[in-house]
């Protein structure tokens, strides 16, 4: 039996996890064709890039396969099993009279174990049990508590509204990546423990304001003087080949030390006709960090580094990262 790090691999949790993940792959892979890198300075051709290592070679945790993934806003709410076995023993003790020779207090009344005459059940027995995991769609105080914890740790969260939506899922993906856990967005024991223990990735730089991109763990870190101030879920090049304007390329995100050299404050269409990018900040050739409506838990882009649109707005409007900001990719 495989052990799921983010939740138990049995019972309702496993069933829902597989069901939820089933839809994601097709949508996420389709999204890979809709969000793109710019062709102003084209990414390296296939012959030059195929020798580079796949971005996921050294990923510390198993990746869900493409057909197991879930689009960030398509999952249904949590399912739960009703408590008990669906029957109610009741407490009717018959007509209250005892047969001659019987002891009224011996517990042998005729109605024992049967529903009362009205067939009513205890309302408490009808209430479903709260599942032992948290997943997309749940609205509860425990979700609010988790959101606040993630925000306090520096994972990108803009609100604490007690509703597990797309933004919370992005933060959970980032937490699971930082902790080397299975990236399914479901908060089981291992993921909850990671939040409780304060798991946060470490910076690789020690001075200045730097945008760090961890390709292995698919994370973007906003770092100031060696301190991680924000952790953002990301999706980079998936390592596959693709055709664009008659040429073949490899969806590869290069590693190294770069700097923001061009930025577009708005929606930008790829000159390779690969899709649109929200407020991109280019750091090498046609490769940029940019906002996207689809940021799965696995590599899915043509080489650029996707983050959520709201996270990209934060980079632009709150944190800054103007032209010249160092970008370190590892």
mmCIF file of C-alpha atoms in Angstrom:
data_model
loop_
_atom_site.group_PDB
_atom_site.id
_atom_site.type_symbol
_atom_site.label_atom_id
_atom_site.label_comp_id
_atom_site.label_asym_id
_atom_site.label_seq_id
_atom_site.Cartn_x
_atom_site.Cartn_y
_atom_site.Cartn_z
ATOM 1 C CA UNK A 1 0.000 0.000 0.000
ATOM 2 C CA UNK A 2 1.400 3.412 -0.982
ATOM 3 C CA UNK A 3 1.602 5.997 1.806
ATOM 4 C CA UNK A 4 0.277 9.410 0.882
ATOM 5 C CA UNK A 5 2.293 12.045 2.703
ATOM 6 C CA UNK A 6 -0.332 14.742 2.664
ATOM 7 C CA UNK A 7 -3.137 12.497 3.962
ATOM 8 C CA UNK A 8 -3.946 8.868 4.821
ATOM 9 C CA UNK A 9 -3.875 6.574 1.774
ATOM 10 C CA UNK A 10 -7.079 4.769 2.754
ATOM 11 C CA UNK A 11 -10.730 5.466 3.407
ATOM 12 C CA UNK A 12 -12.536 8.529 2.227
ATOM 13 C CA UNK A 13 -9.366 10.597 1.971
ATOM 14 C CA UNK A 14 -7.774 8.360 -0.646
ATOM 15 C CA UNK A 15 -10.994 7.957 -2.607
ATOM 16 C CA UNK A 16 -11.630 11.685 -2.788
ATOM 17 C CA UNK A 17 -7.980 12.439 -3.542
ATOM 18 C CA UNK A 18 -8.003 10.114 -6.539
ATOM 19 C CA UNK A 19 -11.373 11.388 -7.722
ATOM 20 C CA UNK A 20 -10.317 15.027 -7.365
ATOM 21 C CA UNK A 21 -6.994 14.499 -9.059
ATOM 22 C CA UNK A 22 -8.548 12.688 -11.961
ATOM 23 C CA UNK A 23 -9.835 15.808 -13.702
ATOM 24 C CA UNK A 24 -6.777 17.974 -13.170
ATOM 25 C CA UNK A 25 -4.350 16.373 -15.557
ATOM 26 C CA UNK A 26 -6.232 17.096 -18.742
ATOM 27 C CA UNK A 27 -6.939 20.704 -17.834
ATOM 28 C CA UNK A 28 -3.435 21.364 -16.492
ATOM 29 C CA UNK A 29 -1.766 19.907 -19.579
ATOM 30 C CA UNK A 30 -4.072 21.921 -21.801
ATOM 31 C CA UNK A 31 -3.142 25.004 -19.772
ATOM 32 C CA UNK A 32 0.489 24.283 -20.593
ATOM 33 C CA UNK A 33 -0.323 25.189 -24.171
ATOM 34 C CA UNK A 34 -2.126 28.388 -23.194
ATOM 35 C CA UNK A 35 0.524 30.102 -21.085
ATOM 36 C CA UNK A 36 3.772 30.797 -22.794
ATOM 37 C CA UNK A 37 7.169 32.389 -22.993
ATOM 38 C CA UNK A 38 7.968 35.288 -25.248
ATOM 39 C CA UNK A 39 9.782 34.882 -28.499
ATOM 40 C CA UNK A 40 11.425 38.292 -28.564
ATOM 41 C CA UNK A 41 14.645 36.491 -27.834
ATOM 42 C CA UNK A 42 13.746 32.921 -28.556
ATOM 43 C CA UNK A 43 14.498 30.183 -26.055
ATOM 44 C CA UNK A 44 17.247 27.763 -27.103
ATOM 45 C CA UNK A 45 16.368 25.412 -29.954
ATOM 46 C CA UNK A 46 15.839 21.746 -29.287
ATOM 47 C CA UNK A 47 19.323 20.702 -30.310
ATOM 48 C CA UNK A 48 20.881 23.076 -27.798
ATOM 49 C CA UNK A 49 18.576 22.469 -24.881
ATOM 50 C CA UNK A 50 17.986 18.729 -24.853
ATOM 51 C CA UNK A 51 21.280 18.112 -23.084
ATOM 52 C CA UNK A 52 20.123 20.141 -20.093
ATOM 53 C CA UNK A 53 18.750 18.212 -17.160
ATOM 54 C CA UNK A 54 14.995 17.909 -16.798
ATOM 55 C CA UNK A 55 13.732 20.436 -14.212
ATOM 56 C CA UNK A 56 12.305 17.624 -12.112
ATOM 57 C CA UNK A 57 15.327 15.287 -12.015
ATOM 58 C CA UNK A 58 16.122 15.996 -8.385
ATOM 59 C CA UNK A 59 12.666 16.767 -7.061
ATOM 60 C CA UNK A 60 12.646 15.442 -3.475
ATOM 61 C CA UNK A 61 9.100 14.154 -3.578
ATOM 62 C CA UNK A 62 7.112 11.996 -6.018
ATOM 63 C CA UNK A 63 5.209 13.975 -8.620
ATOM 64 C CA UNK A 64 1.586 13.179 -9.331
ATOM 65 C CA UNK A 65 1.255 11.910 -12.882
ATOM 66 C CA UNK A 66 -0.471 14.050 -15.438
ATOM 67 C CA UNK A 67 -3.710 12.097 -15.197
ATOM 68 C CA UNK A 68 -3.805 12.481 -11.419
ATOM 69 C CA UNK A 69 -3.823 16.268 -11.284
ATOM 70 C CA UNK A 70 -6.604 18.670 -10.479
ATOM 71 C CA UNK A 71 -7.132 22.190 -11.853
ATOM 72 C CA UNK A 72 -6.902 24.605 -9.022
ATOM 73 C CA UNK A 73 -10.510 25.700 -9.165
ATOM 74 C CA UNK A 74 -12.349 22.557 -10.302
ATOM 75 C CA UNK A 75 -12.460 20.387 -7.190
ATOM 76 C CA UNK A 76 -15.693 19.726 -5.402
ATOM 77 C CA UNK A 77 -16.227 20.249 -1.697
ATOM 78 C CA UNK A 78 -15.266 17.706 0.921
ATOM 79 C CA UNK A 79 -17.275 14.533 1.188
ATOM 80 C CA UNK A 80 -17.936 12.802 4.425
ATOM 81 C CA UNK A 81 -19.497 9.619 5.705
ATOM 82 C CA UNK A 82 -22.417 9.707 8.136
ATOM 83 C CA UNK A 83 -21.610 8.466 11.585
ATOM 84 C CA UNK A 84 -22.619 5.018 12.700
ATOM 85 C CA UNK A 85 -24.100 2.286 10.516
ATOM 86 C CA UNK A 86 -27.233 4.182 9.490
ATOM 87 C CA UNK A 87 -29.526 2.556 12.048
ATOM 88 C CA UNK A 88 -30.993 3.894 15.249
ATOM 89 C CA UNK A 89 -31.773 1.523 18.095
ATOM 90 C CA UNK A 90 -34.253 3.858 19.850
ATOM 91 C CA UNK A 91 -35.377 3.570 23.499
ATOM 92 C CA UNK A 92 -39.040 2.487 23.394
ATOM 93 C CA UNK A 93 -39.713 0.033 26.228
ATOM 94 C CA UNK A 94 -43.172 -1.202 25.172
ATOM 95 C CA UNK A 95 -46.432 -0.224 26.870
ATOM 96 C CA UNK A 96 -44.946 0.153 30.351
ATOM 97 C CA UNK A 97 -46.720 -2.867 31.914
ATOM 98 C CA UNK A 98 -45.035 -6.075 32.965
ATOM 99 C CA UNK A 99 -46.367 -9.593 32.561
ATOM 100 C CA UNK A 100 -47.178 -11.452 35.769
ATOM 101 C CA UNK A 101 -44.094 -13.027 37.270
ATOM 102 C CA UNK A 102 -41.702 -10.802 35.364
ATOM 103 C CA UNK A 103 -39.308 -8.382 36.977
ATOM 104 C CA UNK A 104 -39.980 -4.899 35.631
ATOM 105 C CA UNK A 105 -36.369 -3.880 36.136
ATOM 106 C CA UNK A 106 -34.636 -6.775 34.378
ATOM 107 C CA UNK A 107 -34.247 -4.944 31.021
ATOM 108 C CA UNK A 108 -36.352 -7.550 29.136
ATOM 109 C CA UNK A 109 -39.065 -5.176 27.948
ATOM 110 C CA UNK A 110 -40.655 -5.997 24.603
ATOM 111 C CA UNK A 111 -39.724 -2.732 22.875
ATOM 112 C CA UNK A 112 -36.000 -2.774 23.668
ATOM 113 C CA UNK A 113 -33.802 -2.013 20.640
ATOM 114 C CA UNK A 114 -36.690 -0.784 18.443
ATOM 115 C CA UNK A 115 -37.472 2.757 17.212
ATOM 116 C CA UNK A 116 -40.090 4.682 19.119
ATOM 117 C CA UNK A 117 -43.642 4.700 17.821
ATOM 118 C CA UNK A 118 -43.069 7.891 15.803
ATOM 119 C CA UNK A 119 -39.921 6.519 14.164
ATOM 120 C CA UNK A 120 -37.900 9.573 15.251
ATOM 121 C CA UNK A 121 -34.102 9.429 15.388
ATOM 122 C CA UNK A 122 -31.689 11.393 17.458
ATOM 123 C CA UNK A 123 -30.711 14.465 15.326
ATOM 124 C CA UNK A 124 -27.123 14.078 16.478
ATOM 125 C CA UNK A 125 -26.977 10.666 14.831
ATOM 126 C CA UNK A 126 -27.877 12.271 11.482
ATOM 127 C CA UNK A 127 -24.955 14.736 11.450
ATOM 128 C CA UNK A 128 -21.975 13.599 9.326
ATOM 129 C CA UNK A 129 -18.618 13.287 10.961
ATOM 130 C CA UNK A 130 -15.996 15.898 10.125
ATOM 131 C CA UNK A 131 -13.370 14.264 7.881
ATOM 132 C CA UNK A 132 -9.865 13.901 9.256
ATOM 133 C CA UNK A 133 -8.430 15.898 6.358
ATOM 134 C CA UNK A 134 -9.041 19.284 4.734
ATOM 135 C CA UNK A 135 -9.476 19.715 1.001
ATOM 136 C CA UNK A 136 -10.656 22.150 -1.641
ATOM 137 C CA UNK A 137 -14.147 23.529 -1.021
ATOM 138 C CA UNK A 138 -14.319 23.250 2.750
ATOM 139 C CA UNK A 139 -15.535 26.271 4.698
ATOM 140 C CA UNK A 140 -14.792 26.026 8.408
ATOM 141 C CA UNK A 141 -12.987 27.553 11.340
ATOM 142 C CA UNK A 142 -10.160 25.056 10.979
ATOM 143 C CA UNK A 143 -9.585 26.278 7.410
ATOM 144 C CA UNK A 144 -9.362 29.830 8.741
ATOM 145 C CA UNK A 145 -6.869 28.723 11.377
ATOM 146 C CA UNK A 146 -4.754 27.017 8.703
ATOM 147 C CA UNK A 147 -4.907 30.075 6.437
ATOM 148 C CA UNK A 148 -3.677 32.298 9.251
ATOM 149 C CA UNK A 149 -0.820 29.888 9.997
ATOM 150 C CA UNK A 150 0.259 29.826 6.342
ATOM 151 C CA UNK A 151 0.134 33.614 6.163
ATOM 152 C CA UNK A 152 2.194 33.951 9.350
ATOM 153 C CA UNK A 153 4.837 31.601 7.906
ATOM 154 C CA UNK A 154 5.148 33.714 4.748
ATOM 155 C CA UNK A 155 3.217 31.588 2.263
ATOM 156 C CA UNK A 156 1.381 33.818 -0.188
ATOM 157 C CA UNK A 157 -2.093 34.516 1.212
ATOM 158 C CA UNK A 158 -4.088 37.716 0.824
ATOM 159 C CA UNK A 159 -7.054 36.884 3.047
ATOM 160 C CA UNK A 160 -8.189 34.654 5.893
ATOM 161 C CA UNK A 161 -11.804 33.895 4.994
ATOM 162 C CA UNK A 162 -12.232 30.313 6.305
ATOM 163 C CA UNK A 163 -12.935 29.089 2.736
ATOM 164 C CA UNK A 164 -10.561 26.669 0.998
ATOM 165 C CA UNK A 165 -10.401 28.163 -2.481
ATOM 166 C CA UNK A 166 -7.794 28.613 -5.187
ATOM 167 C CA UNK A 167 -5.484 30.884 -3.204
ATOM 168 C CA UNK A 168 -5.423 28.498 -0.236
ATOM 169 C CA UNK A 169 -4.712 25.595 -2.573
ATOM 170 C CA UNK A 170 -1.738 27.459 -4.032
ATOM 171 C CA UNK A 171 -0.342 28.021 -0.524
ATOM 172 C CA UNK A 172 -0.882 24.355 0.392
ATOM 173 C CA UNK A 173 0.918 23.268 -2.784
ATOM 174 C CA UNK A 174 3.837 25.509 -1.775
ATOM 175 C CA UNK A 175 3.898 24.108 1.773
ATOM 176 C CA UNK A 176 3.864 20.527 0.500
ATOM 177 C CA UNK A 177 6.693 21.319 -1.918
ATOM 178 C CA UNK A 178 8.761 22.947 0.823
ATOM 179 C CA UNK A 179 8.242 19.919 3.066
ATOM 180 C CA UNK A 180 8.976 17.323 0.374
ATOM 181 C CA UNK A 181 5.417 15.968 0.631
ATOM 182 C CA UNK A 182 3.039 14.581 -1.960
ATOM 183 C CA UNK A 183 1.625 17.569 -3.849
ATOM 184 C CA UNK A 184 -2.125 16.971 -3.868
ATOM 185 C CA UNK A 185 -3.436 20.015 -1.999
ATOM 186 C CA UNK A 186 -5.107 17.805 0.618
ATOM 187 C CA UNK A 187 -4.236 18.595 4.225
ATOM 188 C CA UNK A 188 -3.729 15.311 6.044
ATOM 189 C CA UNK A 189 -1.573 14.630 9.084
ATOM 190 C CA UNK A 190 1.788 15.163 7.340
ATOM 191 C CA UNK A 191 0.787 18.481 5.769
ATOM 192 C CA UNK A 192 -0.802 19.724 8.979
ATOM 193 C CA UNK A 193 2.346 18.768 10.891
ATOM 194 C CA UNK A 194 4.460 20.694 8.371
ATOM 195 C CA UNK A 195 2.350 23.799 9.025
ATOM 196 C CA UNK A 196 2.459 23.281 12.790
ATOM 197 C CA UNK A 197 6.240 22.764 12.690
ATOM 198 C CA UNK A 198 6.768 25.942 10.647
ATOM 199 C CA UNK A 199 8.303 24.364 7.542
ATOM 200 C CA UNK A 200 9.657 27.143 5.326
ATOM 201 C CA UNK A 201 12.321 26.909 2.572
ATOM 202 C CA UNK A 202 15.710 28.514 3.174
ATOM 203 C CA UNK A 203 17.142 31.275 1.002
ATOM 204 C CA UNK A 204 20.207 30.651 -1.158
ATOM 205 C CA UNK A 205 21.314 34.280 -1.175
ATOM 206 C CA UNK A 206 22.430 36.389 1.769
ATOM 207 C CA UNK A 207 22.230 40.041 0.746
ATOM 208 C CA UNK A 208 19.971 42.396 -1.145
ATOM 209 C CA UNK A 209 16.522 41.917 -2.614
ATOM 210 C CA UNK A 210 16.545 38.780 -4.762
ATOM 211 C CA UNK A 211 13.892 36.819 -6.602
ATOM 212 C CA UNK A 212 14.885 33.166 -6.113
ATOM 213 C CA UNK A 213 13.415 30.404 -8.259
ATOM 214 C CA UNK A 214 13.711 26.857 -6.924
ATOM 215 C CA UNK A 215 13.143 24.723 -10.024
ATOM 216 C CA UNK A 216 13.527 21.436 -8.154
ATOM 217 C CA UNK A 217 10.744 22.276 -5.710
ATOM 218 C CA UNK A 218 8.797 24.526 -8.103
ATOM 219 C CA UNK A 219 8.777 27.557 -5.809
ATOM 220 C CA UNK A 220 9.416 31.289 -6.132
ATOM 221 C CA UNK A 221 10.909 32.995 -3.075
ATOM 222 C CA UNK A 222 11.001 36.723 -2.422
ATOM 223 C CA UNK A 223 14.194 37.162 -0.396
ATOM 224 C CA UNK A 224 15.546 40.207 1.438
ATOM 225 C CA UNK A 225 19.051 40.050 2.922
ATOM 226 C CA UNK A 226 18.911 36.291 3.235
ATOM 227 C CA UNK A 227 15.414 36.192 4.762
ATOM 228 C CA UNK A 228 12.504 34.619 2.893
ATOM 229 C CA UNK A 229 9.626 37.089 3.093
ATOM 230 C CA UNK A 230 7.219 35.288 0.737
ATOM 231 C CA UNK A 231 6.871 31.728 -0.577
ATOM 232 C CA UNK A 232 4.905 31.346 -3.813
ATOM 233 C CA UNK A 233 3.775 28.229 -5.657
ATOM 234 C CA UNK A 234 5.243 28.107 -9.173
ATOM 235 C CA UNK A 235 5.285 26.015 -12.329
ATOM 236 C CA UNK A 236 8.256 26.082 -14.713
ATOM 237 C CA UNK A 237 9.269 24.369 -17.964
ATOM 238 C CA UNK A 238 8.036 20.794 -18.254
ATOM 239 C CA UNK A 239 11.033 19.509 -20.249
ATOM 240 C CA UNK A 240 8.941 18.485 -23.254
ATOM 241 C CA UNK A 241 9.547 19.506 -26.864
ATOM 242 C CA UNK A 242 7.074 21.692 -28.721
ATOM 243 C CA UNK A 243 6.632 23.314 -32.124
ATOM 244 C CA UNK A 244 6.349 27.065 -32.628
ATOM 245 C CA UNK A 245 6.380 28.850 -35.973
ATOM 246 C CA UNK A 246 8.002 25.920 -37.717
ATOM 247 C CA UNK A 247 10.808 25.413 -35.193
ATOM 248 C CA UNK A 248 11.233 22.856 -32.405
ATOM 249 C CA UNK A 249 12.035 23.932 -28.855
ATOM 250 C CA UNK A 250 12.387 22.333 -25.449
ATOM 251 C CA UNK A 251 10.333 23.664 -22.536
ATOM 252 C CA UNK A 252 13.320 24.291 -20.299
ATOM 253 C CA UNK A 253 13.854 26.845 -17.526
ATOM 254 C CA UNK A 254 17.572 27.715 -17.398
ATOM 255 C CA UNK A 255 19.424 27.809 -14.097
ATOM 256 C CA UNK A 256 21.901 30.526 -13.206
ATOM 257 C CA UNK A 257 22.186 34.119 -11.997
ATOM 258 C CA UNK A 258 20.236 36.692 -13.973
ATOM 259 C CA UNK A 259 18.429 40.024 -13.501
ATOM 260 C CA UNK A 260 15.129 41.519 -14.570
ATOM 261 C CA UNK A 261 15.877 43.370 -17.812
ATOM 262 C CA UNK A 262 12.413 43.871 -19.318
ATOM 263 C CA UNK A 263 8.915 44.044 -17.885
ATOM 264 C CA UNK A 264 5.413 44.562 -19.253
ATOM 265 C CA UNK A 265 2.812 46.051 -16.924
ATOM 266 C CA UNK A 266 -0.224 44.278 -18.328
ATOM 267 C CA UNK A 267 -1.189 41.304 -20.465
ATOM 268 C CA UNK A 268 1.531 40.352 -22.940
ATOM 269 C CA UNK A 269 1.103 37.990 -25.893
ATOM 270 C CA UNK A 270 3.970 35.679 -26.795
ATOM 271 C CA UNK A 271 5.594 36.467 -30.134
ATOM 272 C CA UNK A 272 5.900 32.706 -30.601
ATOM 273 C CA UNK A 273 2.081 32.586 -30.419
ATOM 274 C CA UNK A 274 2.155 30.357 -27.346
ATOM 275 C CA UNK A 275 -0.295 32.343 -25.241
ATOM 276 C CA UNK A 276 -0.588 35.320 -22.911
ATOM 277 C CA UNK A 277 1.388 36.305 -19.826
ATOM 278 C CA UNK A 278 0.176 38.578 -17.033
ATOM 279 C CA UNK A 279 2.651 41.367 -16.108
ATOM 280 C CA UNK A 280 5.797 39.420 -17.059
ATOM 281 C CA UNK A 281 9.257 40.237 -15.768
ATOM 282 C CA UNK A 282 11.836 38.853 -18.210
ATOM 283 C CA UNK A 283 15.168 37.748 -16.816
ATOM 284 C CA UNK A 284 16.843 35.882 -19.709
ATOM 285 C CA UNK A 285 15.935 35.807 -23.401
ATOM 286 C CA UNK A 286 12.201 35.177 -23.702
ATOM 287 C CA UNK A 287 11.949 33.590 -20.239
ATOM 288 C CA UNK A 288 9.993 35.475 -17.603
ATOM 289 C CA UNK A 289 8.269 35.206 -14.269
ATOM 290 C CA UNK A 290 4.630 35.960 -15.035
ATOM 291 C CA UNK A 291 1.095 35.583 -13.788
ATOM 292 C CA UNK A 292 -1.158 32.811 -15.032
ATOM 293 C CA UNK A 293 -4.658 31.535 -14.352
ATOM 294 C CA UNK A 294 -3.262 27.997 -14.179
ATOM 295 C CA UNK A 295 -0.412 27.174 -11.814
ATOM 296 C CA UNK A 296 -0.480 23.450 -11.060
ATOM 297 C CA UNK A 297 1.704 21.622 -8.558
ATOM 298 C CA UNK A 298 3.988 20.304 -11.300
ATOM 299 C CA UNK A 299 6.050 21.737 -14.223
ATOM 300 C CA UNK A 300 3.687 22.730 -17.041
ATOM 301 C CA UNK A 301 5.058 25.793 -18.900
ATOM 302 C CA UNK A 302 7.070 26.306 -22.062
ATOM 303 C CA UNK A 303 10.017 27.533 -19.978
ATOM 304 C CA UNK A 304 8.705 30.594 -18.195
ATOM 305 C CA UNK A 305 7.939 30.535 -14.474
ATOM 306 C CA UNK A 306 4.241 30.795 -13.733
ATOM 307 C CA UNK A 307 2.797 32.157 -10.501
ATOM 308 C CA UNK A 308 -0.804 33.105 -9.763
ATOM 309 C CA UNK A 309 -2.038 36.438 -11.087
ATOM 310 C CA UNK A 310 -2.531 37.733 -7.547
ATOM 311 C CA UNK A 311 1.007 36.712 -6.608
ATOM 312 C CA UNK A 312 2.348 38.521 -9.680
ATOM 313 C CA UNK A 313 0.401 41.613 -8.651
ATOM 314 C CA UNK A 314 2.058 41.398 -5.228
ATOM 315 C CA UNK A 315 5.512 41.185 -6.833
ATOM 316 C CA UNK A 316 4.757 44.265 -8.930
ATOM 317 C CA UNK A 317 2.759 46.437 -6.559
ATOM 318 C CA UNK A 318 3.992 45.543 -3.076
ATOM 319 C CA UNK A 319 7.407 43.972 -3.242
ATOM 320 C CA UNK A 320 8.737 45.750 -6.306
ATOM 321 C CA UNK A 321 11.339 43.755 -8.302
ATOM 322 C CA UNK A 322 12.016 46.528 -10.842
ATOM 323 C CA UNK A 323 14.455 46.170 -13.720
ATOM 324 C CA UNK A 324 17.858 45.209 -12.386
ATOM 325 C CA UNK A 325 16.488 43.032 -9.554
ATOM 326 C CA UNK A 326 18.651 39.880 -9.295
ATOM 327 C CA UNK A 327 16.970 36.589 -10.246
ATOM 328 C CA UNK A 328 18.700 33.408 -9.081
ATOM 329 C CA UNK A 329 17.465 30.122 -10.547
ATOM 330 C CA UNK A 330 18.581 26.814 -9.016
#
